[in-house]
Amino acid sequence: MIEYDLKKNNNKKNEKAYGKYYAKPHVIETIDLEALAEQMHTFNSPFSAGTIQGILTDAVVHIKELLLAGKNVKLDNLAIFYIGIKNKEGAATEDDFSVLKNVLGVRMRARATGNFRFVNLNLDANLKRHTPKKKKNGSDDGGGGTTTDPNGSQGGSGGTNTPQQGGSQTGSQEPGKDTGGSESGDNVSL
């Protein structure tokens, strides 16, 4: 189950999205290589967590080397990793172009493939609105961050959220489709 928070777009430069609410994933935690290796070991792997972690660590090093050598790296049913170039500005002519003047830097990018492609992931995804648990003193355990509640209460300094390309619907449901959700319709299978 993917929990989401609603965030209000406060970016006045984006007139279409300004003032509207968008779903953003509520991240519970970030799993590092050590925890991933332990998870893999726990689920009937013949390899120790240390062996798995070593293999994953080596994979990270080699993926970086291959990317910096100008190659894309595909991990089947996960992603194709590749390098993108962030440009400062365009050059008027080919002769005017220089890396120093026109390139800001490079970054690693990833494009989902196989089971992680947008279409396939949507079939497996279930969304549910995150509801912070109340502590005994009445405050929530949200742990910081900025949220704007659709009922008007706002915390923090706001932020900018725009819908991502290839987005999905949330908060609505096909008539008659049982998703096991709450009466309010906040649980949605895509």
Coordinates of N, CA and C in Angstrom, one line a residue:
M1 N 0.8 -1.2 0.0 CA 0.0 0.0 0.0 C 0.9 1.2 0.0
I2 N 0.6 2.1 -0.9 CA 1.4 3.4 -1.0 C 0.5 4.5 -0.3
E3 N 1.0 5.1 0.8 CA 0.3 6.2 1.4 C 0.7 7.5 0.7
Y4 N -0.3 8.4 0.7 CA 0.1 9.7 0.1 C -0.4 10.8 1.0
D5 N 0.3 12.0 0.8 CA -0.1 13.2 1.5 C -0.6 14.1 0.4
L6 N -1.6 15.0 0.7 CA -2.0 16.0 -0.2 C -1.2 17.3 0.0
K7 N -0.6 17.9 -1.0 CA 0.2 19.1 -1.0 C -0.4 20.1 -1.9
K8 N -0.5 21.3 -1.4 CA -1.0 22.4 -2.2 C 0.2 23.0 -3.0
N9 N -0.1 23.3 -4.3 CA 0.9 23.9 -5.1 C 0.9 25.4 -4.8
N10 N 2.0 26.0 -4.3 CA 2.1 27.4 -4.0 C 3.0 28.1 -5.0
N11 N 3.3 27.6 -6.1 CA 4.2 28.2 -7.1 C 3.3 29.0 -8.1
K12 N 3.4 30.3 -7.9 CA 2.5 31.2 -8.7 C 3.0 31.2 -10.2
K13 N 4.2 30.8 -10.5 CA 4.7 30.7 -11.9 C 4.0 29.7 -12.7
N14 N 3.4 28.7 -12.0 CA 2.7 27.6 -12.7 C 1.2 27.9 -12.5
E15 N 0.6 28.7 -13.4 CA -0.8 29.1 -13.3 C -1.8 28.0 -13.3
K16 N -1.5 27.0 -14.1 CA -2.5 25.9 -14.2 C -2.5 25.1 -12.9
A17 N -1.4 24.9 -12.2 CA -1.3 24.1 -11.0 C -1.5 24.9 -9.7
Y18 N -1.3 26.2 -9.8 CA -1.3 27.0 -8.6 C -2.6 26.9 -7.8
G19 N -2.4 26.7 -6.5 CA -3.6 26.6 -5.6 C -4.3 25.3 -5.6
K20 N -3.9 24.3 -6.4 CA -4.5 23.0 -6.5 C -3.7 22.0 -5.6
Y21 N -4.4 21.0 -5.2 CA -3.8 20.0 -4.4 C -3.4 18.7 -5.2
Y22 N -2.2 18.2 -4.9 CA -1.7 17.1 -5.6 C -1.2 16.0 -4.6
A23 N -1.3 14.8 -5.0 CA -0.9 13.7 -4.1 C 0.6 13.5 -4.2
K24 N 1.3 13.3 -3.1 CA 2.7 13.0 -3.1 C 2.9 11.8 -2.2
P25 N 3.8 10.9 -2.6 CA 4.0 9.7 -1.7 C 4.4 10.1 -0.3
H26 N 3.9 9.4 0.6 CA 4.3 9.5 2.0 C 5.4 8.5 2.3
V27 N 6.6 8.9 2.3 CA 7.7 7.9 2.5 C 7.9 7.6 4.0
I28 N 7.8 6.3 4.2 CA 7.9 5.8 5.6 C 9.4 5.8 6.0
E29 N 10.3 5.2 5.2 CA 11.7 5.2 5.5 C 12.5 4.9 4.2
T30 N 13.7 5.2 4.2 CA 14.6 4.9 3.1 C 15.5 3.7 3.5
I31 N 15.5 2.7 2.7 CA 16.2 1.4 2.9 C 17.6 1.6 2.3
D32 N 18.7 1.3 3.0 CA 20.0 1.4 2.5 C 20.4 0.0 2.0
L33 N 21.6 -0.1 1.4 CA 22.1 -1.4 0.9 C 22.2 -2.5 2.0
E34 N 22.6 -2.1 3.2 CA 22.7 -3.1 4.3 C 21.3 -3.7 4.6
A35 N 20.3 -2.8 4.7 CA 18.9 -3.3 5.0 C 18.4 -4.1 3.9
L36 N 18.6 -3.7 2.6 CA 18.2 -4.4 1.5 C 18.8 -5.8 1.5
A37 N 20.1 -5.9 1.8 CA 20.7 -7.2 1.8 C 20.1 -8.1 2.9
E38 N 19.9 -7.5 4.0 CA 19.3 -8.3 5.1 C 17.9 -8.8 4.7
Q39 N 17.1 -7.9 4.1 CA 15.8 -8.3 3.6 C 15.8 -9.4 2.6
M40 N 16.8 -9.4 1.7 CA 16.9 -10.4 0.7 C 17.4 -11.7 1.4
H41 N 18.3 -11.6 2.3 CA 18.8 -12.8 3.1 C 17.6 -13.5 3.8
T42 N 16.8 -12.7 4.5 CA 15.7 -13.2 5.3 C 14.7 -14.0 4.5
F43 N 14.5 -13.6 3.2 CA 13.5 -14.2 2.4 C 14.1 -15.4 1.6
N44 N 14.5 -16.4 2.3 CA 15.0 -17.7 1.8 C 16.1 -17.6 0.8
S45 N 17.0 -16.7 1.0 CA 18.2 -16.7 0.1 C 19.3 -17.6 0.7
P46 N 20.0 -18.3 -0.2 CA 21.0 -19.2 0.3 C 22.3 -18.4 0.7
F47 N 22.3 -17.1 0.4 CA 23.5 -16.3 0.6 C 23.3 -15.5 1.9
S48 N 24.4 -15.2 2.6 CA 24.4 -14.4 3.8 C 24.1 -13.0 3.4
A49 N 23.6 -12.2 4.4 CA 23.4 -10.8 4.2 C 24.7 -10.1 3.8
G50 N 25.8 -10.5 4.4 CA 27.1 -9.9 4.0 C 27.5 -10.1 2.6
T51 N 27.3 -11.3 2.1 CA 27.6 -11.7 0.7 C 26.7 -10.8 -0.2
I52 N 25.4 -10.8 0.1 CA 24.5 -10.0 -0.8 C 24.9 -8.5 -0.8
Q53 N 25.2 -8.0 0.4 CA 25.6 -6.6 0.5 C 26.9 -6.3 -0.3
G54 N 27.8 -7.3 -0.3 CA 29.1 -7.1 -1.0 C 28.8 -7.1 -2.5
I55 N 27.9 -8.0 -3.0 CA 27.6 -8.0 -4.4 C 26.9 -6.7 -4.8
L56 N 25.9 -6.2 -4.0 CA 25.2 -5.0 -4.3 C 26.2 -3.8 -4.3
T57 N 27.1 -3.8 -3.4 CA 28.1 -2.7 -3.3 C 29.0 -2.7 -4.5
D58 N 29.4 -3.8 -5.0 CA 30.2 -3.9 -6.2 C 29.4 -3.5 -7.4
A59 N 28.1 -3.9 -7.4 CA 27.3 -3.5 -8.6 C 27.2 -2.0 -8.7
V60 N 27.0 -1.3 -7.6 CA 26.9 0.1 -7.6 C 28.2 0.8 -8.1
V61 N 29.4 0.3 -7.7 CA 30.6 0.8 -8.2 C 30.7 0.6 -9.7
H62 N 30.4 -0.6 -10.2 CA 30.5 -0.9 -11.6 C 29.5 -0.2 -12.5
I63 N 28.3 0.0 -11.9 CA 27.3 0.8 -12.7 C 27.8 2.2 -12.9
K64 N 28.4 2.8 -11.9 CA 28.9 4.2 -12.0 C 30.0 4.2 -13.1
E65 N 30.9 3.2 -13.0 CA 32.0 3.2 -14.0 C 31.5 3.1 -15.4
L66 N 30.5 2.2 -15.6 CA 29.9 2.0 -16.9 C 29.2 3.3 -17.4
L67 N 28.5 3.9 -16.5 CA 27.8 5.1 -16.9 C 28.8 6.2 -17.3
L68 N 29.9 6.4 -16.5 CA 30.9 7.4 -16.9 C 31.7 7.0 -18.1
A69 N 31.6 5.8 -18.6 CA 32.2 5.4 -19.8 C 31.2 5.6 -21.0
G70 N 30.1 6.2 -20.8 CA 29.1 6.4 -21.8 C 28.2 5.3 -22.1
K71 N 28.0 4.4 -21.2 CA 27.1 3.2 -21.5 C 25.9 3.4 -20.6
N72 N 24.8 2.8 -21.1 CA 23.6 2.7 -20.3 C 23.6 1.3 -19.6
V73 N 23.0 1.2 -18.4 CA 23.0 -0.1 -17.7 C 21.6 -0.4 -17.4
K74 N 21.2 -1.6 -17.9 CA 19.8 -2.0 -17.7 C 19.8 -3.2 -16.7
L75 N 19.0 -3.0 -15.6 CA 18.7 -4.0 -14.7 C 17.3 -4.5 -15.0
D76 N 17.2 -5.6 -15.6 CA 15.9 -6.1 -16.1 C 14.8 -6.0 -15.0
N77 N 13.6 -5.6 -15.4 CA 12.4 -5.4 -14.6 C 12.6 -4.4 -13.4
L78 N 13.6 -3.5 -13.6 CA 13.8 -2.4 -12.7 C 13.9 -1.1 -13.4
A79 N 15.1 -0.8 -14.0 CA 15.4 0.4 -14.6 C 16.6 0.4 -15.6
I80 N 16.6 1.3 -16.5 CA 17.7 1.6 -17.3 C 18.4 2.8 -16.8
F81 N 19.6 2.7 -16.3 CA 20.3 3.8 -15.8 C 21.1 4.5 -16.9
Y82 N 21.2 5.8 -16.9 CA 21.9 6.5 -18.0 C 22.3 7.9 -17.5
I83 N 23.2 8.5 -18.2 CA 23.7 9.8 -17.9 C 22.9 10.9 -18.7
G84 N 22.5 12.0 -18.0 CA 21.9 13.1 -18.6 C 22.9 14.3 -18.4
I85 N 22.8 15.2 -19.4 CA 23.6 16.4 -19.3 C 22.7 17.6 -19.0
K86 N 23.1 18.4 -18.0 CA 22.3 19.6 -17.6 C 23.0 20.8 -18.2
N87 N 22.4 21.4 -19.1 CA 22.9 22.6 -19.8 C 22.6 23.9 -19.1
K88 N 23.6 24.8 -19.1 CA 23.3 26.1 -18.6 C 22.5 26.9 -19.6
E89 N 23.0 27.0 -20.8 CA 22.3 27.7 -21.9 C 22.8 27.2 -23.2
G90 N 22.0 27.4 -24.2 CA 22.5 27.0 -25.5 C 23.5 27.9 -26.2
A91 N 24.3 27.4 -27.0 CA 25.2 28.2 -27.8 C 24.6 28.6 -29.1
A92 N 24.9 29.8 -29.6 CA 24.3 30.4 -30.8 C 24.8 29.5 -32.0
T93 N 26.0 29.0 -32.0 CA 26.5 28.2 -33.1 C 27.3 27.0 -32.5
E94 N 27.6 26.0 -33.3 CA 28.4 24.9 -32.8 C 29.8 25.4 -32.4
D95 N 30.4 26.4 -33.1 CA 31.7 26.9 -32.8 C 31.7 27.7 -31.5
D96 N 30.6 28.3 -31.1 CA 30.5 29.0 -29.9 C 30.3 28.1 -28.6
F97 N 30.0 26.8 -28.8 CA 29.8 25.9 -27.7 C 31.1 25.5 -27.0
S98 N 31.0 25.6 -25.7 CA 32.1 25.1 -24.9 C 31.5 24.4 -23.6
V99 N 32.1 23.3 -23.2 CA 31.6 22.6 -22.0 C 31.6 23.6 -20.8
L100 N 32.7 24.3 -20.7 CA 32.8 25.2 -19.5 C 31.7 26.3 -19.5
K101 N 31.4 26.8 -20.6 CA 30.4 27.9 -20.7 C 29.0 27.4 -20.8
N102 N 28.7 26.3 -21.4 CA 27.4 25.8 -21.7 C 26.9 24.6 -20.9
V103 N 27.7 23.9 -20.2 CA 27.3 22.7 -19.5 C 27.4 23.0 -18.0
L104 N 26.3 22.7 -17.3 CA 26.2 22.9 -15.8 C 26.8 21.6 -15.1
G105 N 26.5 20.4 -15.7 CA 27.0 19.2 -15.1 C 26.3 18.0 -15.7
V106 N 26.6 16.8 -15.1 CA 25.9 15.6 -15.5 C 25.3 15.0 -14.3
R107 N 24.3 14.2 -14.6 CA 23.5 13.5 -13.5 C 23.1 12.1 -14.0
M108 N 23.0 11.3 -13.0 CA 22.5 9.9 -13.3 C 21.0 10.0 -13.4
R109 N 20.4 9.3 -14.3 CA 19.0 9.2 -14.5 C 18.6 7.8 -14.6
A110 N 17.3 7.5 -14.4 CA 16.8 6.1 -14.5 C 15.4 6.1 -15.1
R111 N 15.2 5.2 -16.0 CA 13.9 5.0 -16.7 C 13.4 3.6 -16.3
A112 N 12.3 3.5 -15.8 CA 11.7 2.2 -15.4 C 11.6 1.3 -16.6
T113 N 11.8 0.0 -16.4 CA 11.7 -1.0 -17.4 C 11.0 -2.3 -16.9
G114 N 10.4 -3.0 -17.8 CA 9.8 -4.3 -17.4 C 8.7 -4.1 -16.4
N115 N 8.8 -4.9 -15.3 CA 7.8 -4.8 -14.3 C 7.6 -3.5 -13.6
F116 N 8.6 -2.6 -13.8 CA 8.5 -1.3 -13.2 C 8.0 -0.2 -14.1
R117 N 7.7 -0.6 -15.4 CA 7.2 0.4 -16.3 C 5.9 1.0 -15.7
F118 N 5.5 2.2 -16.1 CA 4.4 2.9 -15.6 C 3.1 2.0 -15.7
V119 N 2.9 1.4 -16.8 CA 1.6 0.6 -17.0 C 1.6 -0.6 -16.1
N120 N 2.7 -1.3 -15.9 CA 2.7 -2.4 -15.0 C 2.7 -2.0 -13.6
L121 N 3.3 -1.0 -13.2 CA 3.3 -0.5 -11.8 C 1.9 -0.1 -11.4
N122 N 1.2 0.6 -12.3 CA -0.1 1.0 -12.0 C -1.0 -0.1 -11.7
L123 N -0.8 -1.3 -12.3 CA -1.7 -2.4 -12.1 C -1.5 -3.0 -10.6
D124 N -0.3 -2.8 -10.1 CA 0.0 -3.3 -8.8 C -0.2 -2.3 -7.6
A125 N -0.3 -1.0 -8.0 CA -0.3 0.0 -7.0 C -1.7 0.2 -6.3
N126 N -1.7 0.4 -5.0 CA -2.9 0.8 -4.3 C -2.5 2.0 -3.5
L127 N -3.3 3.0 -3.6 CA -3.1 4.3 -2.9 C -4.1 4.5 -1.7
K128 N -3.6 5.0 -0.7 CA -4.4 5.3 0.5 C -3.9 6.6 1.1
R129 N -4.8 7.5 1.5 CA -4.3 8.8 2.1 C -3.7 8.5 3.4
H130 N -2.6 9.1 3.7 CA -1.9 9.0 5.0 C -2.6 9.8 6.0
T131 N -2.8 9.1 7.2 CA -3.4 9.8 8.3 C -2.5 9.8 9.4
P132 N -1.9 10.9 9.8 CA -0.9 10.9 11.0 C -1.5 10.3 12.2
K133 N -0.8 9.5 12.9 CA -1.3 9.0 14.2 C -1.1 10.1 15.3
K134 N -2.1 10.2 16.1 CA -2.1 11.2 17.2 C -1.4 10.6 18.4
K135 N -0.5 11.5 18.9 CA 0.2 11.1 20.2 C -0.8 11.4 21.3
K136 N -0.4 11.0 22.5 CA -1.3 11.1 23.6 C -1.6 12.6 23.9
N137 N -0.6 13.5 23.6 CA -0.8 14.9 23.9 C -1.6 15.6 22.8
G138 N -2.1 14.9 21.8 CA -2.9 15.4 20.8 C -2.2 15.9 19.5
S139 N -0.9 15.9 19.5 CA -0.2 16.4 18.3 C 0.1 15.1 17.5
D140 N 0.3 15.4 16.2 CA 0.5 14.2 15.3 C 2.0 13.9 15.3
D141 N 2.3 12.7 14.8 CA 3.7 12.2 14.8 C 4.3 12.4 13.4
G142 N 3.8 13.4 12.7 CA 4.2 13.6 11.3 C 5.7 13.8 11.1
G143 N 6.5 14.2 12.1 CA 7.9 14.3 12.0 C 8.4 15.4 11.1
G144 N 7.7 16.4 11.0 CA 8.2 17.6 10.2 C 7.6 17.5 8.8
G145 N 8.2 18.3 8.0 CA 7.8 18.4 6.6 C 6.7 19.4 6.5
T146 N 6.3 19.7 5.3 CA 5.3 20.7 5.0 C 4.1 20.1 4.4
T147 N 2.9 20.3 5.0 CA 1.7 19.8 4.4 C 0.7 20.9 4.5
T148 N -0.2 20.9 3.5 CA -1.3 21.8 3.6 C -2.6 21.0 3.5
D149 N -3.3 21.0 4.5 CA -4.5 20.2 4.6 C -5.6 20.8 3.8
P150 N -6.4 20.0 3.0 CA -7.5 20.6 2.2 C -8.5 21.3 3.1
N151 N -8.6 21.1 4.4 CA -9.5 21.8 5.2 C -9.0 23.2 5.6
G152 N -7.8 23.6 5.1 CA -7.3 24.9 5.3 C -6.2 25.1 6.3
S153 N -5.9 24.1 7.2 CA -4.8 24.3 8.1 C -3.5 24.0 7.4
Q154 N -2.5 24.9 7.6 CA -1.2 24.7 6.9 C -0.1 24.7 7.9
G155 N 0.9 23.9 7.6 CA 2.0 23.8 8.5 C 3.3 24.0 7.7
G156 N 4.3 24.6 8.2 CA 5.5 24.8 7.5 C 5.5 26.0 6.5
S157 N 6.4 26.0 5.6 CA 6.6 27.1 4.7 C 6.0 26.9 3.3
G158 N 5.3 25.8 3.1 CA 4.7 25.5 1.8 C 5.8 24.9 0.9
G159 N 5.6 24.9 -0.3 CA 6.5 24.3 -1.3 C 5.9 24.3 -2.6
T160 N 6.6 23.7 -3.6 CA 6.1 23.6 -4.9 C 5.9 22.2 -5.3
N161 N 4.8 21.9 -5.8 CA 4.5 20.6 -6.3 C 3.8 20.7 -7.7
T162 N 4.3 20.0 -8.6 CA 3.6 20.0 -9.9 C 3.4 18.6 -10.3
P163 N 2.3 18.3 -11.0 CA 2.0 16.9 -11.4 C 3.1 16.4 -12.3
Q164 N 3.5 15.1 -12.1 CA 4.6 14.5 -12.8 C 4.0 14.0 -14.1
Q165 N 4.8 14.0 -15.1 CA 4.4 13.4 -16.4 C 4.0 12.0 -16.3
G166 N 2.9 11.6 -16.9 CA 2.4 10.3 -16.8 C 1.7 10.0 -15.5
G167 N 1.2 11.1 -14.9 CA 0.6 10.9 -13.6 C -0.6 10.0 -13.6
S168 N -1.2 9.8 -12.4 CA -2.3 8.9 -12.3 C -3.4 9.6 -11.5
Q169 N -4.6 9.1 -11.6 CA -5.7 9.6 -10.8 C -5.7 9.1 -9.4
T170 N -6.0 9.9 -8.5 CA -6.2 9.5 -7.1 C -7.5 10.1 -6.6
G171 N -8.0 9.5 -5.6 CA -9.2 10.1 -5.0 C -10.5 9.8 -5.7
S172 N -10.4 9.0 -6.8 CA -11.7 8.6 -7.5 C -11.6 7.1 -7.7
Q173 N -12.7 6.5 -8.0 CA -12.7 5.1 -8.1 C -13.7 4.7 -9.2
E174 N -13.5 3.7 -9.9 CA -14.5 3.2 -10.8 C -15.7 2.7 -10.1
P175 N -16.9 3.0 -10.6 CA -18.1 2.6 -9.9 C -18.1 1.1 -9.8
G176 N -18.4 0.6 -8.6 CA -18.6 -0.8 -8.3 C -17.2 -1.6 -8.1
K177 N -16.1 -0.9 -8.2 CA -14.8 -1.5 -8.1 C -14.5 -1.5 -6.6
D178 N -14.4 -2.7 -6.0 CA -14.1 -2.8 -4.5 C -12.6 -2.8 -4.4
T179 N -12.0 -1.8 -3.7 CA -10.6 -1.7 -3.4 C -10.3 -2.0 -2.0
G180 N -11.3 -2.3 -1.2 CA -11.1 -2.6 0.2 C -10.8 -1.3 0.9
G181 N -11.2 -0.2 0.4 CA -10.9 1.1 0.9 C -11.9 1.6 2.0
S182 N -11.6 2.8 2.5 CA -12.5 3.3 3.5 C -13.8 3.8 2.8
E183 N -14.8 4.2 3.6 CA -16.0 4.7 3.1 C -15.8 6.0 2.3
S184 N -14.8 6.8 2.6 CA -14.5 8.1 2.0 C -13.9 7.9 0.6
G185 N -13.6 6.7 0.2 CA -13.0 6.5 -1.1 C -11.5 6.9 -1.3
D186 N -10.8 6.9 -0.1 CA -9.4 7.3 -0.2 C -8.5 6.2 -0.6
N187 N -8.9 4.9 -0.5 CA -8.1 3.8 -1.0 C -8.5 3.6 -2.4
V188 N -7.5 3.6 -3.3 CA -7.7 3.5 -4.7 C -6.7 2.5 -5.3
S189 N -7.2 1.6 -6.1 CA -6.4 0.8 -7.0 C -6.3 1.4 -8.3
L190 N -5.1 1.5 -8.9 CA -5.0 2.2 -10.2 C -5.3 1.3 -11.3

